[in-house]
Amino acid sequence: MMGPKQEAQAALFYEFSLEDHVPQDHLLRSIDRFVDLNDIRRYLAEFYSHTGRPSIDPELLIRMLLVGYCFGIRSERRLCEEVHLNLAYRWFCRLDLSDPIPNHSTFSKNRHGRFRESALLRHLFEKTVAWCIADGLVSGQRLAADASFIEADANKQNSTPKEDWDRSAIDLNDAPRAVKEYLDVLDDAAFGAASEVEPKFISHSDPASQWTAARKGPAFFSYSTNYLIDTDHSVIVDVEGTRSIRQAEVGSVRTMLDRIKEQHDIDPERLIADSAYGSGPMLGWLVNRNIKPHIPVLDKAGRTDGTWSRTDFEWDPENNQYICPEGEPLKQFRRNYSDPNRKPTGKGVAKYQALKHTCQACPSKMKCCPKAEVRKITREEHEDARQFARDIAKTKQYKTSMRLRKKVEMLFAHLKRILGLGRLRLRGPCGANDEFLLAATAQNLRKLAKIFPAPQQTRKA
Ligand code: SF4
C-alpha cells in the first residue's frame, strides 16, 4: 500500500543530539581522539590583542581546517558551507546545530597572520608525530625520503622570461605578500640559494615558485613537498617545502634529519631514497652521521666503449693508490713532500695515474686506455661513502629498502588523489609550507584513525 505523501511540516520543538547522529564508525570520531588542542589558546595568547572585539575561537578554525584537509575540501568558502550543512563536521568542530559558522575571510586573516607568526601549524604537526611515536607506530630506524611537485597558484600568462626579470624593480611598499616572501628567501638554502641558475620563467604573482618541466608534459610553476617517513607504518615524521630543484630537495633531507633528532630524538639506522639523493656529498654527510645510505649511487665513472672503468681498479687505502688489473699502481703523488701543505688534503677530486712507460709497454693497453698515453683515474672526496653505499646495494636489506621506498610515493599519490592537493591555494614559500604541514598532519591523523579506530558501542538489545 502506498503511504501518505510526505509533507514538510516544521515542528515547534526538536529534541536533537548531534552526538547521537554521528555514526560510531565515522572517520572524524577516530580522528577526534588524536586532536589535542588544549594548549593552543596559551600558545597563541601573545599574538592576540588585549583589547577590542573577542576573536573567533582559534580551536574552531583549526578544527575546520583539519576537516578541510582530511576530506579534500580545498576552498575555504566551500569548507564553511560544508561545515554548516554536515552534522559530523559540526560535531568535530564542537558546533551545535544553531551555532553560526565563521566567515571564510576569517581563515585568510588568521592563516596569514597569527598562525604563521606563531608557527602553530608546525606545532600541530609535531604533536601528531609525538602521538604516533607514543602509540608505537614509529621505531625511527628505517626512514625514507622523497619529494613531489605540487603545482603553485601561478600561471604562465602572468610571468616573465628570465632575461626580462628585474628583481631590483620590485616596489616593496606595493608588492603582494608572496613577492615580499620571495625577496625574504633569496638567501635561504631551500629557495633562492639552492641554485644560481634562474628558472626560464618567473611568475609575477608567486616568484619563488619554480618553472619546471621535469615531468613528461607541459611545464608549470611548482613547489616541492619533501617527506621524511618512518617505513614501519608510513608515518610522516617530517615535512618541508622547497623550490622544485634537486639541490633544494636534497638539502631539505638534511634539515629534516637534524630537526627530528632535535624534536623527537630520532636517530635512524638507515635512510632510503632514490638516486637523486645519491651524490657524494650527501652520502658522505649520511655516513658521518652513522646513517646507512640505502640509496643508489650517482655514478658517472662507468664507460660505454668496452674499456675498463674505475670499478675494475682495486682501491688500496693504506697506500693511497689504485691497483690496475695488470697489478700496477696508479698514484696521486710519487714524491715525498717535506712541506705538509703540498701533501694530499683528502678534499675535492683527487687524480691518480700510472707510470707512462708502464702503460706504453702494457699488453692490456687497448682494453685500458687505447687513446691516452697513460691511464688516469679520478677519486671524489666522498668516495669511501660512495663505496659504502655500493656495498650496501649488494645486500638483501637493500632490496627490502627499495620496496619500502614505494611507501613515500604512495603517500604522495594519496595526497594528490584523495586529499586533492594537486595545486596549492596559498602563494609564497610560507603559504606552500603551511599547506604541506596541514596536509601531512591530516595524513598522520588519518593513519592514526585507521590503525586505532574509535571503539564501537554495542547496540542495545
Ligand atoms: S695500461 Fe697502464 S694502467 Fe692500464 S692496465 Fe696497463 S699498466 Fe695498468
XYZ file of C-alpha atoms and ligand atoms in Angstrom:
469
model
C 0.000 0.000 0.000
C 1.344 3.425 -0.883
C 1.896 5.591 2.178
C 0.700 9.166 2.610
C 2.534 11.954 0.734
C 5.454 13.379 2.700
C 4.661 16.962 3.607
C 7.240 19.334 5.079
C 5.960 20.323 8.485
C 8.114 22.453 10.702
C 7.923 21.184 14.262
C 7.907 23.739 17.013
C 10.368 21.891 19.199
C 13.039 19.355 18.405
C 14.830 17.000 20.685
C 18.087 16.540 18.881
C 21.563 15.425 19.875
C 24.456 15.702 17.448
C 26.287 13.092 19.493
C 23.593 10.510 18.628
C 23.593 11.357 14.921
C 27.293 10.982 14.142
C 27.932 7.310 13.343
C 30.222 5.496 15.737
C 32.459 4.400 12.866
C 32.748 7.857 11.282
C 36.359 8.734 10.452
C 36.105 12.002 12.386
C 35.236 10.138 15.605
C 38.513 8.240 15.347
C 40.484 11.328 14.346
C 38.990 13.369 17.182
C 40.709 11.158 19.782
C 44.096 12.280 18.454
C 43.406 16.004 18.134
C 44.618 17.692 21.276
C 44.157 21.448 21.033
C 44.024 22.193 24.748
C 47.184 24.245 24.657
C 46.587 26.373 21.559
C 44.950 29.285 23.391
C 48.021 29.537 25.594
C 50.268 29.037 22.565
C 48.616 31.887 20.654
C 47.957 34.207 23.606
C 50.755 36.663 22.818
C 49.513 37.085 19.234
C 46.116 38.439 20.293
C 45.428 41.970 21.420
C 44.181 42.506 24.982
C 41.582 44.973 23.770
C 38.967 45.049 21.002
C 36.247 42.607 19.955
C 36.627 38.983 21.025
C 38.008 36.872 18.192
C 36.674 33.626 16.786
C 37.964 30.696 18.832
C 41.259 29.582 17.172
C 40.447 25.984 18.107
C 37.328 26.196 15.921
C 39.357 27.500 12.969
C 41.953 24.756 13.354
C 39.288 22.063 13.632
C 37.630 23.399 10.468
C 40.971 23.461 8.652
C 41.607 19.859 9.720
C 38.193 18.858 8.329
C 39.107 20.593 5.067
C 42.488 18.883 4.722
C 41.261 15.454 5.905
C 38.406 15.397 3.377
C 39.997 17.243 0.466
C 37.833 20.375 0.747
C 40.241 22.844 -0.760
C 38.172 26.021 -0.856
C 37.624 27.899 2.405
C 34.286 29.191 1.140
C 33.145 25.643 0.426
C 34.550 24.450 3.738
C 32.303 26.919 5.568
C 29.280 25.670 3.608
C 30.153 22.034 4.266
C 30.631 22.572 7.997
C 27.325 24.443 8.032
C 25.466 21.508 6.461
C 27.328 18.393 7.639
C 26.404 17.120 11.109
C 29.632 15.152 11.574
C 31.717 18.209 10.692
C 29.704 20.309 13.178
C 30.222 17.673 15.848
C 34.009 17.608 15.213
C 34.160 21.423 15.328
C 32.245 21.484 18.624
C 29.418 23.458 16.979
C 25.809 22.898 17.931
C 23.019 22.975 15.346
C 22.282 26.640 15.831
C 25.895 27.880 16.202
C 26.983 30.236 13.416
C 29.851 29.295 11.108
C 32.760 31.780 10.807
C 33.035 33.719 7.572
C 35.569 32.314 5.101
C 37.566 35.579 5.189
C 38.425 34.855 8.851
C 40.636 31.959 7.734
C 42.690 34.137 5.465
C 43.391 36.674 8.218
C 44.411 34.023 10.737
C 46.369 31.795 8.369
C 48.476 34.662 7.065
C 48.711 36.325 10.445
C 48.750 34.652 13.840
C 49.001 31.027 12.745
C 52.048 31.766 10.609
C 53.808 34.087 13.050
C 53.365 31.620 15.905
C 54.394 28.547 13.825
C 51.205 26.949 15.122
C 50.848 24.584 12.161
C 54.309 23.105 12.746
C 53.454 22.764 16.437
C 50.299 20.811 15.484
C 52.203 18.610 13.062
C 54.876 17.817 15.680
C 52.109 16.852 18.090
C 50.704 14.266 15.655
C 54.211 12.844 15.212
C 54.545 12.674 19.019
C 51.188 10.791 19.157
C 52.450 8.306 16.567
C 55.698 7.782 18.497
C 53.830 7.363 21.795
C 51.500 4.792 20.184
C 54.440 2.740 18.906
C 53.974 3.500 15.193
C 57.474 4.953 14.775
C 60.607 2.961 15.516
C 62.750 5.673 13.886
C 65.107 3.089 12.395
C 64.214 2.842 8.704
C 63.339 6.226 7.259
C 62.586 7.028 3.622
C 62.720 10.402 1.893
C 61.339 11.730 -1.355
C 59.908 14.875 -2.910
C 56.898 15.589 -5.076
C 55.953 18.586 -7.207
C 52.781 20.430 -6.266
C 51.558 22.983 -8.752
C 51.758 26.552 -7.469
C 48.897 29.022 -7.776
C 50.626 30.743 -10.687
C 50.157 30.784 -14.456
C 52.492 31.245 -17.390
C 50.346 34.128 -18.718
C 51.327 36.134 -15.659
C 55.082 35.545 -15.856
C 58.263 36.996 -17.358
C 61.164 35.300 -19.187
C 64.308 35.324 -17.015
C 66.083 37.755 -19.369
C 63.436 40.415 -18.661
C 63.126 39.777 -14.919
C 64.430 42.660 -12.829
C 64.316 41.955 -9.125
C 65.540 45.421 -8.210
C 62.442 46.977 -9.805
C 60.124 45.464 -7.179
C 58.470 48.146 -5.093
C 58.389 46.764 -1.546
C 55.612 49.152 -0.443
C 53.306 47.951 -3.161
C 54.395 44.303 -3.529
C 51.973 41.470 -2.677
C 52.784 39.170 0.248
C 54.158 36.344 -1.957
C 56.577 38.735 -3.700
C 57.889 40.033 -0.347
C 58.369 36.426 0.776
C 60.317 35.737 -2.436
C 62.746 38.537 -1.533
C 62.987 37.251 2.044
C 64.071 33.736 0.983
C 66.655 34.700 -1.649
C 69.448 33.578 0.698
C 67.561 30.564 2.006
C 69.131 27.185 1.105
C 65.697 25.735 0.358
C 64.834 28.523 -2.097
C 66.996 31.290 -3.612
C 70.391 29.966 -2.509
C 69.725 26.399 -3.708
C 70.973 27.266 -7.195
C 72.291 30.303 -9.012
C 70.542 29.213 -12.182
C 67.420 31.314 -12.740
C 64.375 29.392 -13.982
C 63.271 30.038 -17.571
C 60.166 31.947 -16.471
C 59.402 33.829 -13.253
C 55.838 34.261 -12.057
C 54.688 37.768 -11.127
C 52.212 36.505 -8.545
C 54.487 33.894 -6.913
C 58.123 34.441 -7.981
C 59.553 31.915 -5.514
C 57.790 29.043 -7.306
C 59.906 27.116 -9.797
C 59.114 26.868 -13.500
C 59.649 23.166 -14.026
C 59.385 20.803 -16.952
C 60.741 17.756 -15.161
C 57.548 15.752 -15.704
C 56.683 14.458 -19.122
C 54.190 17.076 -20.209
C 53.815 20.831 -20.253
C 55.938 22.843 -17.816
C 54.305 24.625 -14.876
C 55.127 26.614 -11.731
C 55.547 24.440 -8.666
C 56.853 23.908 -5.153
C 58.147 20.597 -3.814
C 56.804 18.915 -0.735
C 59.547 16.826 0.873
C 58.545 13.925 3.109
C 60.636 12.006 5.593
C 58.654 8.941 6.642
C 59.110 6.054 9.012
C 58.580 2.962 6.885
C 57.099 0.828 9.711
C 53.625 2.372 9.328
C 54.252 5.143 6.749
C 54.045 7.866 9.384
C 55.329 11.219 8.114
C 57.952 12.221 10.679
C 58.853 15.487 8.955
C 57.816 17.633 6.027
C 59.455 20.610 4.350
C 58.510 22.810 1.415
C 61.238 23.792 -1.061
C 61.833 25.064 -4.557
C 61.382 22.259 -7.113
C 65.049 21.593 -7.864
C 67.196 18.696 -6.781
C 69.701 20.704 -4.711
C 66.929 22.165 -2.566
C 65.182 18.802 -2.159
C 68.402 17.013 -1.136
C 69.254 19.836 1.297
C 65.812 19.562 2.878
C 66.509 15.943 3.887
C 69.480 17.110 5.965
C 67.313 19.803 7.555
C 64.624 17.254 8.390
C 67.062 14.691 9.803
C 68.544 17.388 12.055
C 65.093 18.524 13.146
C 63.736 15.059 14.040
C 66.871 14.446 16.107
C 66.244 17.667 17.997
C 62.442 17.357 18.291
C 61.953 13.624 18.811
C 65.460 12.244 19.404
C 65.176 10.023 16.318
C 68.494 8.585 15.112
C 67.755 6.377 12.104
C 69.775 3.298 11.267
C 69.225 3.826 7.519
C 67.891 6.347 5.038
C 66.141 5.056 1.948
C 65.896 7.285 -1.114
C 66.192 7.287 -4.899
C 69.276 8.126 -6.957
C 68.555 11.877 -6.832
C 69.917 11.717 -3.254
C 72.956 9.584 -4.181
C 75.559 12.330 -4.730
C 78.938 12.053 -2.986
C 78.439 14.957 -0.523
C 75.010 13.654 0.564
C 76.301 10.094 1.057
C 79.338 11.454 2.932
C 77.091 13.502 5.205
C 74.926 10.445 5.995
C 77.898 8.153 6.672
C 79.400 10.790 9.004
C 76.120 10.720 10.911
C 76.259 6.896 11.152
C 73.205 6.576 8.897
C 73.433 3.789 6.326
C 72.594 5.165 2.881
C 70.232 2.727 1.153
C 70.466 4.918 -1.916
C 71.582 4.159 -5.486
C 74.920 5.926 -6.037
C 75.017 8.662 -8.673
C 77.952 7.365 -10.680
C 79.245 8.710 -13.973
C 82.524 6.756 -13.913
C 81.165 3.854 -15.986
C 82.428 3.520 -19.584
C 80.325 2.557 -22.575
C 83.126 1.809 -25.065
C 84.053 -1.552 -23.517
C 87.280 -0.328 -21.857
C 87.966 -0.831 -18.161
C 86.126 1.557 -15.859
C 87.117 2.698 -12.378
C 85.392 -0.272 -10.733
C 87.878 -2.616 -12.459
C 90.696 -0.999 -10.469
C 91.270 -2.041 -6.859
C 91.472 0.683 -4.217
C 94.399 0.371 -1.771
C 93.561 2.798 1.079
C 96.734 2.131 3.075
C 98.982 3.340 0.276
C 96.509 5.860 -1.201
C 96.627 4.254 -4.626
C 94.640 2.211 -7.150
C 95.936 -1.108 -8.480
C 95.169 -1.755 -12.135
C 94.152 -5.212 -13.475
C 97.774 -5.732 -14.545
C 98.921 -5.174 -10.956
C 100.496 -1.739 -11.499
C 99.893 1.113 -9.022
C 98.167 4.387 -10.007
C 99.335 7.052 -7.576
C 98.313 10.595 -6.765
C 101.880 11.644 -5.842
C 105.162 9.876 -6.412
C 107.296 12.200 -4.297
C 107.644 12.548 -0.551
C 106.869 16.172 0.212
C 108.564 17.610 3.248
C 106.108 20.527 3.179
C 102.806 19.220 4.672
C 100.850 21.842 2.674
C 101.766 20.040 -0.549
C 100.571 16.620 0.649
C 97.103 15.291 -0.334
C 94.367 17.089 1.591
C 91.678 14.458 1.082
C 89.352 17.232 -0.149
C 87.955 17.773 -3.625
C 88.665 15.472 -6.557
C 91.993 13.591 -6.490
C 93.691 12.350 -9.684
C 95.638 9.087 -9.857
C 97.777 7.899 -12.723
C 100.075 5.055 -13.699
C 103.639 5.494 -14.980
C 103.797 6.425 -18.637
C 106.409 3.831 -19.626
C 104.453 1.049 -17.831
C 101.273 1.803 -19.767
C 103.148 2.126 -23.049
C 104.553 -1.385 -22.611
C 101.378 -2.907 -21.217
C 99.734 -5.768 -23.167
C 96.273 -4.616 -21.957
C 96.616 -1.007 -23.077
C 93.901 -1.338 -25.730
C 91.490 -2.555 -23.056
C 92.529 0.136 -20.594
C 93.439 3.440 -22.286
C 93.538 2.978 -26.083
C 93.506 6.704 -26.868
C 95.630 8.057 -23.993
C 99.331 7.716 -23.262
C 98.692 6.829 -19.659
C 95.691 5.689 -17.614
C 94.249 8.265 -15.186
C 91.526 7.802 -12.604
C 89.736 10.419 -10.516
C 88.564 9.856 -6.971
C 85.981 12.109 -5.327
C 86.279 13.381 -1.782
C 83.408 11.150 -0.628
C 84.462 8.049 -2.498
C 84.596 5.977 0.727
C 80.962 6.823 1.427
C 80.039 6.077 -2.190
C 81.761 2.692 -1.946
C 79.970 2.042 1.357
C 76.651 2.723 -0.426
C 77.645 0.479 -3.328
C 78.416 -2.353 -0.880
C 75.032 -1.860 0.814
C 73.357 -2.098 -2.608
C 74.535 -5.724 -2.851
C 72.733 -6.794 0.346
C 69.306 -8.376 0.900
C 68.273 -5.476 3.156
C 68.791 -3.080 0.252
C 66.233 -4.985 -1.841
C 63.775 -4.687 1.041
C 64.573 -0.976 1.291
C 63.823 -0.394 -2.390
C 60.380 -1.952 -1.818
C 59.830 0.213 1.284
C 60.709 3.333 -0.720
C 57.428 2.976 -2.610
C 55.617 3.901 0.614
C 56.592 7.564 0.208
C 55.291 7.563 -3.351
C 52.014 6.059 -2.139
C 51.671 8.890 0.371
C 52.160 11.441 -2.426
C 49.528 9.668 -4.543
C 47.154 9.780 -1.554
C 47.966 13.443 -1.008
C 47.052 14.375 -4.573
C 44.209 11.982 -5.352
C 42.362 11.630 -2.039
C 43.249 14.878 -0.271
C 43.095 16.834 -3.545
C 46.403 18.683 -3.098
C 47.292 18.788 -6.784
C 47.506 22.576 -6.813
C 48.235 24.977 -3.971
C 45.724 27.617 -2.913
C 48.151 29.754 -0.908
C 51.009 31.619 -2.542
C 54.610 32.162 -1.492
C 57.040 29.861 0.360
C 55.145 30.362 3.653
C 51.812 29.530 2.004
C 53.274 26.376 0.451
C 54.836 25.331 3.782
C 51.536 25.915 5.616
C 49.633 23.783 3.139
C 52.226 20.993 3.246
C 52.213 20.973 7.059
C 48.425 20.792 7.284
C 48.226 18.078 4.635
C 50.905 15.993 6.400
C 49.084 16.490 9.719
C 45.860 15.275 8.077
C 47.623 12.231 6.621
C 49.095 11.311 10.015
C 45.729 11.782 11.721
C 44.020 9.577 9.139
C 46.750 6.986 9.705
C 46.207 7.038 13.485
C 42.437 6.785 12.964
C 42.839 3.837 10.630
C 45.167 1.887 12.924
C 43.319 2.805 16.142
C 39.638 3.220 15.184
C 37.235 4.561 17.814
C 35.732 1.739 19.885
C 32.298 0.719 18.595
C 29.424 0.845 21.067
C 27.422 -2.359 21.296
C 23.811 -1.957 20.238
C 21.225 -2.161 22.944
C 19.030 -5.228 22.645
S 97.562 0.439 -19.422
Fe 98.581 1.073 -17.552
S 97.021 1.239 -16.057
Fe 96.153 0.149 -17.753
S 96.341 -1.972 -17.222
Fe 98.143 -1.411 -18.392
S 99.655 -0.774 -16.900
Fe 97.688 -0.827 -15.867
